[in-house]
């Protein structure tokens, strides 16, 4: 019986240790396990907005630490709203818009290096770059800083280079990709003949040396844009016929969403050195909305927002199998027509906010805050590693010549405080300076030439305004002197 007991004890231990290994697998340690989502109160929403109904699967919303931009319905053209973040509540019908496109706007993207600059792509085949006034629009804006023409079909994808100033990528339904030097208005790179069908999305890697694309031909491609070369490709990354998405992760792997042959939604991870087999595939459900991925390279958390879904599902990606770890789902009742995703430096670190979404309903935009529950009021440096700041690492010319630069990181320790209008360092040389040398008067947006031509206008206007401000200042100070003098005389009389 003694030996029997020993056997029992050892098998008992074996059982316990097997269980605890299992438990460890199930309850994996993660600081993001308890992240929870919360919609803001009704009065913190942006109301009475006619969100665009155009059939195109982009996010329709772009956010930065100063503004939320939303593509809206507009009769006889294309328009989007730009609202200062604090401009919540009912948005009046007459609120100014950005309305220079002659067809619906399909995609918008804020410049990562200047919070006043936003680019838009439209059904009118053009790309436009806009400079939003410091405190938002006072009147509607129909004159872009630059018009970029070259696409022969509608332009559905716009994305700024992450680390080089003034480098903008556009992809159109002509299946072409252009990479522009926005400062000069030139298309520096054209990627033709790489995509035989509609491009679903394009994503830069962390330092902008590569892009990855998802295409209707079911291929995922990794492209070196400056060599104009496909460096990796996976056909039938997802076998279903519905749209895919592909994004780069911080470590250089590619994460994709798509559909299986049985129309199940999938999430897969790929090592671009060997794309024959995915590192992992997760099957999710059988809804039919395109899964838009939003990714935080600092925490390695990816958020999936299905278009038409009413939930946000989030996962943590680690470098140990099975790599993709489901965290949680934030669910509401109402479906999302689009989604904005706040850049990291716009978050409230004092509340342990690790992501903020701007969910588009049919007629409103509702911020959703993702928070890590922590008791301490101190800065949680484990949640906020240094993050990409607003300064570019490179000039456009350097990048086109072949240089690379990692993002210039900033600490969020004394970061953004809502209500306090945090000024970023004024960019030394902005988009307006860059074009000073090339002030052609060939500026009518209607002037559609075959070769890409910039339309450059507002510098003179800006100069005029600055002059006027200066003369007003002079006037005020001279009036002030006069008032002081008069007051002195008055006081003498009173005595
Ligand atoms: C940029 O990223 C690529 C791909 O991850 C890497 O090979 C390269 O070393 C990086 N370059 C710089 C300057 O960071």
Tab-separated table of C-alpha atoms and ligand atoms in Angstrom:
chain	number	residue	atom	x	y	z
A	1	UNK	CA	0.000	0.000	0.000
A	2	UNK	CA	2.951	2.267	0.631
A	3	UNK	CA	4.015	2.062	-3.008
A	4	UNK	CA	0.411	2.596	-4.094
A	5	UNK	CA	0.252	5.770	-2.070
A	6	UNK	CA	3.449	6.993	-3.664
A	7	UNK	CA	2.037	6.367	-7.074
A	8	UNK	CA	-1.116	8.213	-6.126
A	9	UNK	CA	0.844	11.141	-4.805
A	10	UNK	CA	3.042	11.400	-7.852
A	11	UNK	CA	0.155	11.122	-10.271
A	12	UNK	CA	-1.666	13.671	-8.148
A	13	UNK	CA	1.255	16.050	-8.527
A	14	UNK	CA	1.456	15.342	-12.203
A	15	UNK	CA	-2.211	16.186	-12.479
A	16	UNK	CA	-1.826	19.378	-10.493
A	17	UNK	CA	1.189	20.506	-12.452
A	18	UNK	CA	-0.552	19.703	-15.747
A	19	UNK	CA	-3.550	21.689	-14.559
A	20	UNK	CA	-1.512	24.674	-13.532
A	21	UNK	CA	0.303	24.702	-16.892
A	22	UNK	CA	-3.098	24.656	-18.482
A	23	UNK	CA	-4.369	27.395	-16.250
A	24	UNK	CA	-1.340	29.470	-17.031
A	25	UNK	CA	-2.145	29.050	-20.678
A	26	UNK	CA	-5.750	30.044	-20.108
A	27	UNK	CA	-5.089	32.872	-17.678
A	28	UNK	CA	-2.006	34.185	-19.417
A	29	UNK	CA	-0.384	37.040	-17.583
A	30	UNK	CA	-1.159	40.296	-19.336
A	31	UNK	CA	-1.613	43.839	-18.150
A	32	UNK	CA	-4.237	44.267	-20.850
A	33	UNK	CA	-6.460	41.427	-19.727
A	34	UNK	CA	-8.811	43.749	-17.877
A	35	UNK	CA	-8.894	46.558	-20.399
A	36	UNK	CA	-12.462	47.746	-20.655
A	37	UNK	CA	-14.285	49.939	-23.118
A	38	UNK	CA	-16.745	52.647	-22.262
A	39	UNK	CA	-18.754	54.989	-24.444
A	40	UNK	CA	-18.720	58.595	-23.281
A	41	UNK	CA	-21.872	60.298	-22.036
A	42	UNK	CA	-24.343	61.581	-24.583
A	43	UNK	CA	-23.287	65.210	-24.192
A	44	UNK	CA	-19.724	64.255	-25.089
A	45	UNK	CA	-20.788	62.958	-28.522
A	46	UNK	CA	-20.837	64.894	-31.781
A	47	UNK	CA	-24.485	64.987	-32.868
A	48	UNK	CA	-26.509	65.618	-35.985
A	49	UNK	CA	-23.826	64.624	-38.435
A	50	UNK	CA	-24.824	63.132	-41.759
A	51	UNK	CA	-22.181	60.439	-42.032
A	52	UNK	CA	-21.320	59.501	-45.612
A	53	UNK	CA	-23.261	56.658	-47.227
A	54	UNK	CA	-20.803	56.103	-50.031
A	55	UNK	CA	-20.079	52.419	-50.631
A	56	UNK	CA	-16.422	52.161	-49.770
A	57	UNK	CA	-14.907	50.326	-46.816
A	58	UNK	CA	-12.679	52.990	-45.314
A	59	UNK	CA	-12.874	54.268	-41.753
A	60	UNK	CA	-14.654	57.562	-42.755
A	61	UNK	CA	-13.146	59.202	-39.705
A	62	UNK	CA	-9.672	60.444	-38.811
A	63	UNK	CA	-8.618	61.802	-35.435
A	64	UNK	CA	-5.589	63.569	-34.014
A	65	UNK	CA	-4.965	65.302	-30.678
A	66	UNK	CA	-6.704	68.460	-31.933
A	67	UNK	CA	-9.417	67.508	-34.397
A	68	UNK	CA	-11.872	64.839	-35.423
A	69	UNK	CA	-12.575	64.720	-39.174
A	70	UNK	CA	-15.619	62.896	-40.541
A	71	UNK	CA	-16.614	62.231	-44.141
A	72	UNK	CA	-20.197	63.391	-44.627
A	73	UNK	CA	-22.976	63.337	-47.168
A	74	UNK	CA	-22.814	66.388	-49.390
A	75	UNK	CA	-24.969	67.272	-52.327
A	76	UNK	CA	-23.078	67.990	-55.517
A	77	UNK	CA	-19.604	67.127	-54.376
A	78	UNK	CA	-17.631	65.665	-51.567
A	79	UNK	CA	-17.069	67.041	-48.126
A	80	UNK	CA	-15.797	66.285	-44.690
A	81	UNK	CA	-16.178	67.955	-41.319
A	82	UNK	CA	-13.254	69.002	-39.175
A	83	UNK	CA	-14.288	69.578	-35.563
A	84	UNK	CA	-12.048	70.670	-32.713
A	85	UNK	CA	-12.153	67.768	-30.227
A	86	UNK	CA	-13.978	69.869	-27.652
A	87	UNK	CA	-16.726	70.850	-30.131
A	88	UNK	CA	-19.133	68.211	-28.857
A	89	UNK	CA	-22.904	68.417	-28.882
A	90	UNK	CA	-25.158	69.268	-31.783
A	91	UNK	CA	-23.333	70.308	-34.928
A	92	UNK	CA	-25.316	72.929	-36.774
A	93	UNK	CA	-26.305	72.245	-40.379
A	94	UNK	CA	-24.441	75.372	-41.408
A	95	UNK	CA	-21.188	74.316	-39.730
A	96	UNK	CA	-18.315	74.868	-42.218
A	97	UNK	CA	-16.922	71.902	-44.142
A	98	UNK	CA	-13.927	71.062	-46.276
A	99	UNK	CA	-15.632	70.904	-49.629
A	100	UNK	CA	-13.181	71.198	-52.530
A	101	UNK	CA	-13.721	67.806	-54.136
A	102	UNK	CA	-16.191	67.474	-56.991
A	103	UNK	CA	-17.068	63.877	-56.058
A	104	UNK	CA	-17.594	62.043	-52.760
A	105	UNK	CA	-14.599	61.869	-50.428
A	106	UNK	CA	-13.559	58.251	-49.810
A	107	UNK	CA	-10.642	58.444	-47.392
A	108	UNK	CA	-8.940	61.020	-45.152
A	109	UNK	CA	-5.716	60.926	-43.145
A	110	UNK	CA	-4.135	63.448	-40.759
A	111	UNK	CA	-0.496	64.229	-41.324
A	112	UNK	CA	1.421	62.594	-38.461
A	113	UNK	CA	3.868	65.528	-38.395
A	114	UNK	CA	1.496	68.472	-38.423
A	115	UNK	CA	-1.844	68.383	-36.657
A	116	UNK	CA	-3.238	71.124	-38.918
A	117	UNK	CA	-2.720	69.185	-42.148
A	118	UNK	CA	-5.053	66.542	-43.569
A	119	UNK	CA	-5.143	64.733	-46.925
A	120	UNK	CA	-8.213	63.446	-48.743
A	121	UNK	CA	-8.859	61.097	-51.661
A	122	UNK	CA	-12.009	61.268	-53.722
A	123	UNK	CA	-14.176	59.780	-56.364
A	124	UNK	CA	-13.138	62.785	-58.482
A	125	UNK	CA	-9.757	60.987	-58.982
A	126	UNK	CA	-7.779	63.624	-57.114
A	127	UNK	CA	-5.900	63.806	-53.852
A	128	UNK	CA	-6.017	67.084	-51.927
A	129	UNK	CA	-4.014	68.334	-48.980
A	130	UNK	CA	-5.584	70.865	-46.634
A	131	UNK	CA	-4.216	73.198	-44.013
A	132	UNK	CA	-6.805	73.638	-41.265
A	133	UNK	CA	-6.653	76.950	-39.332
A	134	UNK	CA	-5.257	76.774	-35.796
A	135	UNK	CA	-8.647	76.647	-34.079
A	136	UNK	CA	-10.650	74.905	-36.767
A	137	UNK	CA	-12.757	76.106	-39.646
A	138	UNK	CA	-14.594	79.403	-39.437
A	139	UNK	CA	-15.844	79.279	-42.996
A	140	UNK	CA	-16.051	76.410	-45.427
A	141	UNK	CA	-12.810	75.599	-47.186
A	142	UNK	CA	-12.778	74.769	-50.873
A	143	UNK	CA	-9.166	75.623	-51.694
A	144	UNK	CA	-6.637	72.940	-50.830
A	145	UNK	CA	-2.973	73.740	-50.327
A	146	UNK	CA	-2.060	71.184	-52.961
A	147	UNK	CA	-3.962	69.115	-55.517
A	148	UNK	CA	-2.268	65.887	-56.560
A	149	UNK	CA	-3.477	64.577	-59.881
A	150	UNK	CA	-2.445	61.412	-61.614
A	151	UNK	CA	-4.982	58.712	-60.819
A	152	UNK	CA	-7.377	57.820	-63.612
A	153	UNK	CA	-10.056	56.369	-61.320
A	154	UNK	CA	-11.405	57.145	-57.885
A	155	UNK	CA	-8.891	57.404	-55.058
A	156	UNK	CA	-9.977	55.319	-52.084
A	157	UNK	CA	-6.799	55.037	-50.011
A	158	UNK	CA	-4.660	57.794	-48.509
A	159	UNK	CA	-1.841	57.229	-46.042
A	160	UNK	CA	1.016	59.473	-44.897
A	161	UNK	CA	4.523	58.165	-44.481
A	162	UNK	CA	5.098	57.521	-40.768
A	163	UNK	CA	8.538	59.137	-40.425
A	164	UNK	CA	9.374	61.232	-43.495
A	165	UNK	CA	7.957	64.724	-43.785
A	166	UNK	CA	5.565	65.456	-46.670
A	167	UNK	CA	5.510	61.957	-48.150
A	168	UNK	CA	1.995	60.808	-48.989
A	169	UNK	CA	0.791	57.564	-50.551
A	170	UNK	CA	-2.423	57.211	-52.503
A	171	UNK	CA	-4.026	54.157	-54.087
A	172	UNK	CA	-6.845	54.308	-56.590
A	173	UNK	CA	-9.338	52.054	-58.275
A	174	UNK	CA	-7.017	52.262	-61.277
A	175	UNK	CA	-5.040	49.712	-59.202
A	176	UNK	CA	-2.102	52.077	-59.030
A	177	UNK	CA	-0.163	53.424	-56.100
A	178	UNK	CA	1.420	56.874	-56.173
A	179	UNK	CA	3.883	58.185	-53.637
A	180	UNK	CA	3.995	61.973	-53.638
A	181	UNK	CA	6.360	64.590	-52.414
A	182	UNK	CA	3.634	66.899	-51.135
A	183	UNK	CA	6.100	69.760	-50.726
A	184	UNK	CA	6.715	69.928	-54.465
A	185	UNK	CA	3.489	68.284	-55.592
A	186	UNK	CA	5.310	65.660	-57.623
A	187	UNK	CA	4.479	61.968	-57.960
A	188	UNK	CA	7.913	60.531	-57.225
A	189	UNK	CA	6.979	56.847	-57.340
A	190	UNK	CA	4.290	55.093	-59.360
A	191	UNK	CA	3.630	51.429	-58.696
A	192	UNK	CA	1.822	50.116	-61.757
A	193	UNK	CA	1.345	46.502	-62.832
A	194	UNK	CA	1.676	45.168	-59.300
A	195	UNK	CA	-2.002	44.823	-58.495
A	196	UNK	CA	-4.270	43.209	-61.094
A	197	UNK	CA	-7.392	44.183	-59.177
A	198	UNK	CA	-8.764	46.638	-56.626
A	199	UNK	CA	-6.432	47.409	-53.733
A	200	UNK	CA	-8.245	47.006	-50.407
A	201	UNK	CA	-5.670	48.693	-48.213
A	202	UNK	CA	-2.052	49.801	-47.953
A	203	UNK	CA	0.018	50.010	-44.766
A	204	UNK	CA	3.543	51.341	-44.102
A	205	UNK	CA	5.877	49.470	-41.796
A	206	UNK	CA	7.159	51.178	-38.659
A	207	UNK	CA	9.963	53.146	-40.329
A	208	UNK	CA	8.304	53.410	-43.722
A	209	UNK	CA	10.847	51.355	-45.651
A	210	UNK	CA	8.192	48.917	-46.895
A	211	UNK	CA	4.462	48.784	-47.550
A	212	UNK	CA	2.083	45.856	-47.459
A	213	UNK	CA	-1.119	45.659	-49.475
A	214	UNK	CA	-4.267	43.557	-49.572
A	215	UNK	CA	-5.819	43.146	-53.012
A	216	UNK	CA	-9.037	41.791	-54.446
A	217	UNK	CA	-7.024	39.077	-56.217
A	218	UNK	CA	-6.687	37.594	-52.657
A	219	UNK	CA	-2.954	38.269	-52.508
A	220	UNK	CA	-1.062	39.970	-49.740
A	221	UNK	CA	2.030	41.737	-51.041
A	222	UNK	CA	5.020	43.247	-49.317
A	223	UNK	CA	6.548	45.905	-51.532
A	224	UNK	CA	9.767	47.892	-51.436
A	225	UNK	CA	8.346	51.064	-52.974
A	226	UNK	CA	11.660	52.735	-53.784
A	227	UNK	CA	12.960	49.664	-55.590
A	228	UNK	CA	9.477	49.260	-57.094
A	229	UNK	CA	9.738	45.578	-56.219
A	230	UNK	CA	7.480	42.984	-54.613
A	231	UNK	CA	9.636	41.416	-51.905
A	232	UNK	CA	7.103	38.901	-50.582
A	233	UNK	CA	3.709	37.691	-51.679
A	234	UNK	CA	1.062	35.275	-50.454
A	235	UNK	CA	-1.683	34.242	-52.830
A	236	UNK	CA	-4.998	33.293	-51.256
A	237	UNK	CA	-3.947	34.599	-47.870
A	238	UNK	CA	-7.612	34.171	-47.024
A	239	UNK	CA	-9.655	32.053	-49.381
A	240	UNK	CA	-12.971	33.821	-49.101
A	241	UNK	CA	-14.104	36.284	-51.712
A	242	UNK	CA	-14.789	39.120	-49.311
A	243	UNK	CA	-12.336	41.963	-48.584
A	244	UNK	CA	-9.095	41.523	-46.677
A	245	UNK	CA	-6.886	43.933	-44.768
A	246	UNK	CA	-3.131	43.733	-44.110
A	247	UNK	CA	-1.120	45.741	-41.599
A	248	UNK	CA	2.491	45.719	-40.449
A	249	UNK	CA	3.235	45.064	-36.801
A	250	UNK	CA	6.151	46.709	-34.997
A	251	UNK	CA	8.322	43.574	-35.319
A	252	UNK	CA	7.892	43.452	-39.099
A	253	UNK	CA	5.320	40.658	-39.197
A	254	UNK	CA	2.095	41.211	-41.105
A	255	UNK	CA	-1.356	40.763	-39.604
A	256	UNK	CA	-4.273	40.151	-41.936
A	257	UNK	CA	-8.030	39.935	-41.668
A	258	UNK	CA	-10.218	38.231	-44.232
A	259	UNK	CA	-12.720	35.476	-44.820
A	260	UNK	CA	-12.425	31.708	-45.094
A	261	UNK	CA	-13.984	29.753	-47.925
A	262	UNK	CA	-16.877	29.087	-45.542
A	263	UNK	CA	-17.254	32.862	-45.012
A	264	UNK	CA	-15.921	32.804	-41.497
A	265	UNK	CA	-13.997	35.902	-40.522
A	266	UNK	CA	-10.338	35.230	-39.877
A	267	UNK	CA	-7.326	36.880	-38.356
A	268	UNK	CA	-3.890	35.632	-39.445
A	269	UNK	CA	-0.266	36.443	-38.751
A	270	UNK	CA	2.578	36.154	-41.268
A	271	UNK	CA	6.324	36.228	-41.152
A	272	UNK	CA	7.278	38.041	-44.340
A	273	UNK	CA	10.480	35.988	-44.686
A	274	UNK	CA	8.411	32.836	-45.247
A	275	UNK	CA	4.860	33.477	-46.264
A	276	UNK	CA	3.930	29.957	-47.384
A	277	UNK	CA	2.144	29.231	-44.145
A	278	UNK	CA	0.708	31.681	-41.632
A	279	UNK	CA	2.218	31.734	-38.149
A	280	UNK	CA	-1.329	31.409	-36.870
A	281	UNK	CA	-4.928	31.717	-38.044
A	282	UNK	CA	-7.854	32.554	-35.778
A	283	UNK	CA	-11.375	31.900	-36.887
A	284	UNK	CA	-13.900	34.253	-35.410
A	285	UNK	CA	-17.492	34.275	-36.587
A	286	UNK	CA	-19.600	34.427	-39.712
A	287	UNK	CA	-20.603	38.083	-39.837
A	288	UNK	CA	-19.992	39.724	-43.171
A	289	UNK	CA	-18.554	43.128	-42.255
A	290	UNK	CA	-14.974	43.861	-43.242
A	291	UNK	CA	-12.737	43.747	-40.182
A	292	UNK	CA	-10.811	47.019	-39.958
A	293	UNK	CA	-7.679	46.538	-37.831
A	294	UNK	CA	-6.341	49.348	-35.619
A	295	UNK	CA	-2.958	48.702	-34.077
A	296	UNK	CA	-0.913	50.161	-31.254
A	297	UNK	CA	2.773	49.383	-31.839
A	298	UNK	CA	3.662	50.396	-28.268
A	299	UNK	CA	1.490	47.815	-26.532
A	300	UNK	CA	1.090	45.360	-29.402
A	301	UNK	CA	-2.654	45.392	-28.988
A	302	UNK	CA	-4.760	45.168	-32.140
A	303	UNK	CA	-8.401	46.226	-32.189
A	304	UNK	CA	-10.750	44.825	-34.821
A	305	UNK	CA	-13.768	46.866	-35.781
A	306	UNK	CA	-16.106	45.200	-38.210
A	307	UNK	CA	-17.902	47.603	-40.501
A	308	UNK	CA	-21.559	47.219	-39.610
A	309	UNK	CA	-20.715	45.341	-36.406
A	310	UNK	CA	-21.567	46.780	-33.056
A	311	UNK	CA	-18.455	45.587	-31.282
A	312	UNK	CA	-14.703	46.112	-31.024
A	313	UNK	CA	-12.707	42.954	-30.401
A	314	UNK	CA	-9.159	43.220	-29.184
A	315	UNK	CA	-6.136	40.978	-29.086
A	316	UNK	CA	-2.633	41.136	-27.753
A	317	UNK	CA	0.144	39.972	-30.045
A	318	UNK	CA	3.221	38.413	-28.440
A	319	UNK	CA	6.297	36.745	-29.895
A	320	UNK	CA	5.452	33.377	-28.351
A	321	UNK	CA	3.060	30.873	-29.893
A	322	UNK	CA	0.149	31.107	-30.323
A	323	UNK	CA	1.126	34.795	-30.866
A	324	UNK	CA	-2.419	36.124	-31.038
A	325	UNK	CA	-4.207	36.274	-27.688
A	326	UNK	CA	-7.830	37.260	-27.476
A	327	UNK	CA	-8.377	39.869	-24.764
A	328	UNK	CA	-11.977	40.985	-24.806
A	329	UNK	CA	-14.885	42.444	-26.756
A	330	UNK	CA	-16.459	45.817	-26.286
A	331	UNK	CA	-20.055	45.471	-27.407
A	332	UNK	CA	-22.887	47.933	-27.856
A	333	UNK	CA	-26.271	47.738	-29.548
A	334	UNK	CA	-25.750	50.044	-32.476
A	335	UNK	CA	-23.734	49.167	-35.562
A	336	UNK	CA	-20.693	51.226	-36.539
A	337	UNK	CA	-20.571	52.839	-39.965
A	338	UNK	CA	-16.997	53.884	-39.513
A	339	UNK	CA	-14.364	54.350	-36.854
A	340	UNK	CA	-11.678	56.859	-35.961
A	341	UNK	CA	-8.638	55.870	-33.911
A	342	UNK	CA	-6.796	58.413	-31.789
A	343	UNK	CA	-3.014	58.577	-32.117
A	344	UNK	CA	-1.253	57.581	-28.944
A	345	UNK	CA	-0.085	61.066	-27.982
A	346	UNK	CA	-3.720	62.225	-27.882
A	347	UNK	CA	-4.695	59.892	-25.040
A	348	UNK	CA	-5.308	60.813	-21.424
A	349	UNK	CA	-2.473	59.066	-19.602
A	350	UNK	CA	-3.775	60.215	-16.214
A	351	UNK	CA	-6.796	57.982	-16.687
A	352	UNK	CA	-4.779	55.007	-17.955
A	353	UNK	CA	-6.528	55.366	-21.287
A	354	UNK	CA	-4.763	53.094	-23.772
A	355	UNK	CA	-6.964	53.636	-26.820
A	356	UNK	CA	-9.785	55.907	-27.916
A	357	UNK	CA	-12.161	55.255	-30.774
A	358	UNK	CA	-14.588	57.572	-32.511
A	359	UNK	CA	-17.498	55.412	-33.555
A	360	UNK	CA	-19.643	56.691	-36.388
A	361	UNK	CA	-23.366	56.065	-36.160
A	362	UNK	CA	-25.769	57.118	-38.857
A	363	UNK	CA	-26.068	60.604	-37.414
A	364	UNK	CA	-23.499	60.967	-34.704
A	365	UNK	CA	-19.956	60.272	-33.636
A	366	UNK	CA	-19.468	58.649	-30.255
A	367	UNK	CA	-16.063	58.482	-28.542
A	368	UNK	CA	-15.254	55.154	-26.878
A	369	UNK	CA	-12.509	55.042	-24.291
A	370	UNK	CA	-10.416	51.935	-23.545
A	371	UNK	CA	-8.937	51.927	-20.083
A	372	UNK	CA	-6.639	49.741	-18.018
A	373	UNK	CA	-8.082	49.656	-14.499
A	374	UNK	CA	-5.396	50.886	-12.073
A	375	UNK	CA	-5.770	52.347	-8.627
A	376	UNK	CA	-2.725	54.583	-8.631
A	377	UNK	CA	-2.828	58.172	-9.873
A	378	UNK	CA	0.846	58.084	-10.803
A	379	UNK	CA	2.055	57.863	-14.371
A	380	UNK	CA	2.021	54.193	-15.396
A	381	UNK	CA	5.207	53.927	-17.375
A	382	UNK	CA	4.702	50.235	-18.117
A	383	UNK	CA	1.523	51.136	-20.035
A	384	UNK	CA	3.128	54.031	-21.871
A	385	UNK	CA	6.500	53.269	-23.353
A	386	UNK	CA	7.877	56.187	-25.357
A	387	UNK	CA	5.735	56.655	-28.427
A	388	UNK	CA	6.043	58.176	-31.897
A	389	UNK	CA	6.085	61.946	-31.558
A	390	UNK	CA	5.079	64.574	-34.100
A	391	UNK	CA	8.581	65.318	-35.405
A	392	UNK	CA	9.568	63.585	-38.650
A	393	UNK	CA	12.851	61.689	-38.730
A	394	UNK	CA	13.589	62.567	-42.351
A	395	UNK	CA	12.843	65.075	-45.050
A	396	UNK	CA	10.961	63.855	-48.113
A	397	UNK	CA	14.047	64.144	-50.311
A	398	UNK	CA	16.116	62.001	-47.945
A	399	UNK	CA	13.535	59.266	-47.982
A	400	UNK	CA	13.212	59.277	-51.768
A	401	UNK	CA	17.009	59.059	-51.952
A	402	UNK	CA	16.903	55.821	-49.957
A	403	UNK	CA	17.398	56.832	-46.324
A	404	UNK	CA	15.297	55.312	-43.546
A	405	UNK	CA	14.500	56.668	-40.139
A	406	UNK	CA	12.753	55.160	-37.154
A	407	UNK	CA	10.043	57.245	-35.500
A	408	UNK	CA	11.342	59.900	-33.112
A	409	UNK	CA	9.913	58.863	-29.775
A	410	UNK	CA	8.577	61.089	-27.035
A	411	UNK	CA	7.635	60.366	-23.446
A	412	UNK	CA	3.994	60.752	-22.512
A	413	UNK	CA	4.886	61.336	-18.902
A	414	UNK	CA	3.853	64.965	-18.906
A	415	UNK	CA	1.722	64.293	-21.924
A	416	UNK	CA	-1.460	65.611	-23.287
A	417	UNK	CA	-3.925	66.946	-20.743
A	418	UNK	CA	-7.465	67.340	-22.078
A	419	UNK	CA	-8.682	70.885	-21.892
A	420	UNK	CA	-5.163	72.199	-21.868
A	421	UNK	CA	-4.450	72.845	-25.505
A	422	UNK	CA	-1.067	71.220	-25.728
A	423	UNK	CA	1.026	72.955	-28.361
A	424	UNK	CA	3.421	70.769	-30.231
A	425	UNK	CA	6.706	72.267	-31.186
A	426	UNK	CA	5.977	74.383	-34.205
A	427	UNK	CA	7.232	72.437	-37.133
A	428	UNK	CA	10.306	74.245	-38.374
A	429	UNK	CA	9.429	73.929	-41.985
A	430	UNK	CA	5.892	73.194	-42.879
A	431	UNK	CA	4.143	72.319	-46.041
A	432	UNK	CA	3.750	75.987	-46.945
A	433	UNK	CA	7.474	76.726	-46.727
A	434	UNK	CA	8.371	73.803	-48.918
A	435	UNK	CA	6.468	75.011	-51.896
A	436	UNK	CA	7.766	78.578	-51.739
A	437	UNK	CA	10.233	77.927	-54.540
A	438	UNK	CA	7.639	76.460	-56.822
A	439	UNK	CA	4.976	79.099	-56.921
A	440	UNK	CA	3.418	78.422	-60.277
A	441	UNK	CA	0.117	80.079	-61.011
A	442	UNK	CA	-1.143	76.928	-62.652
A	443	UNK	CA	-3.625	76.490	-59.907
A	444	UNK	CA	-7.125	75.768	-61.034
A	445	UNK	CA	-8.263	72.452	-59.545
A	446	UNK	CA	-10.352	71.992	-62.660
A	447	UNK	CA	-7.198	72.054	-64.738
A	448	UNK	CA	-6.726	68.324	-65.061
A	449	UNK	CA	-3.524	67.737	-66.926
A	450	UNK	CA	-2.148	64.284	-67.603
A	451	UNK	CA	0.970	64.832	-65.561
A	452	UNK	CA	0.546	65.445	-61.851
A	453	UNK	CA	0.496	69.200	-61.254
A	454	UNK	CA	0.385	70.923	-57.916
A	455	UNK	CA	-2.109	73.683	-57.330
A	456	UNK	CA	-0.526	76.202	-55.070
A	457	UNK	CA	-2.404	79.219	-53.862
A	458	UNK	CA	-2.790	80.061	-50.292
A	459	UNK	CA	0.672	81.302	-49.450
A	460	UNK	CA	0.007	84.760	-50.800
A	461	UNK	CA	-3.282	84.738	-48.945
A	462	UNK	CA	-1.553	83.763	-45.728
A	463	UNK	CA	0.996	86.508	-46.130
A	464	UNK	CA	-1.781	88.994	-46.668
A	465	UNK	CA	-3.527	87.857	-43.490
A	466	UNK	CA	-0.315	88.053	-41.480
A	467	UNK	CA	0.247	91.592	-42.727
A	468	UNK	CA	-3.275	92.526	-41.761
A	469	UNK	CA	-2.811	91.047	-38.283
A	470	UNK	CA	0.349	93.063	-37.856
A	471	UNK	CA	-1.312	96.298	-38.879
A	472	UNK	CA	-4.211	95.572	-36.508
A	473	UNK	CA	-1.746	94.955	-33.694
A	474	UNK	CA	-0.071	98.284	-34.407
A	475	UNK	CA	-3.439	99.967	-34.415
A	476	UNK	CA	-4.390	98.409	-31.050
A	477	UNK	CA	-1.141	99.467	-29.422
A	478	UNK	CA	-1.399	103.033	-30.687
A	479	UNK	CA	-5.020	103.220	-29.502
A	480	UNK	CA	-3.925	101.900	-26.140
A	481	UNK	CA	-1.355	104.677	-25.799
A	482	UNK	CA	-4.018	107.213	-26.716
A	483	UNK	CA	-6.410	105.792	-24.100
A	484	UNK	CA	-3.755	105.975	-21.393
A	485	UNK	CA	-3.051	109.598	-22.310
A	486	UNK	CA	-6.744	110.442	-22.273
A	487	UNK	CA	-7.192	108.707	-18.921
A	488	UNK	CA	-4.374	110.758	-17.477
A	489	UNK	CA	-5.980	113.965	-18.745
A	490	UNK	CA	-9.366	112.854	-17.381
A	491	UNK	CA	-7.955	112.178	-13.937
A	492	UNK	CA	-6.368	115.658	-13.902
A	493	UNK	CA	-9.704	117.218	-14.806
A	494	UNK	CA	-11.490	115.193	-12.114
A	495	UNK	CA	-9.097	116.509	-9.486
B	1	LIG	C1	13.659	49.925	-41.199
B	1	LIG	O1	12.877	48.762	-41.151
B	1	LIG	C2	13.425	47.685	-41.873
B	1	LIG	C3	12.419	46.572	-41.884
B	1	LIG	O2	11.949	46.265	-40.597
B	1	LIG	C4	14.765	47.286	-41.276
B	1	LIG	O3	15.337	46.238	-42.015
B	1	LIG	C5	15.690	48.479	-41.284
B	1	LIG	O4	16.881	48.162	-40.607
B	1	LIG	C6	15.046	49.688	-40.638
B	1	LIG	N1	15.917	50.848	-40.869
B	1	LIG	C7	16.135	51.807	-39.969
B	1	LIG	C8	17.110	52.885	-40.304
B	1	LIG	O5	15.588	51.821	-38.893
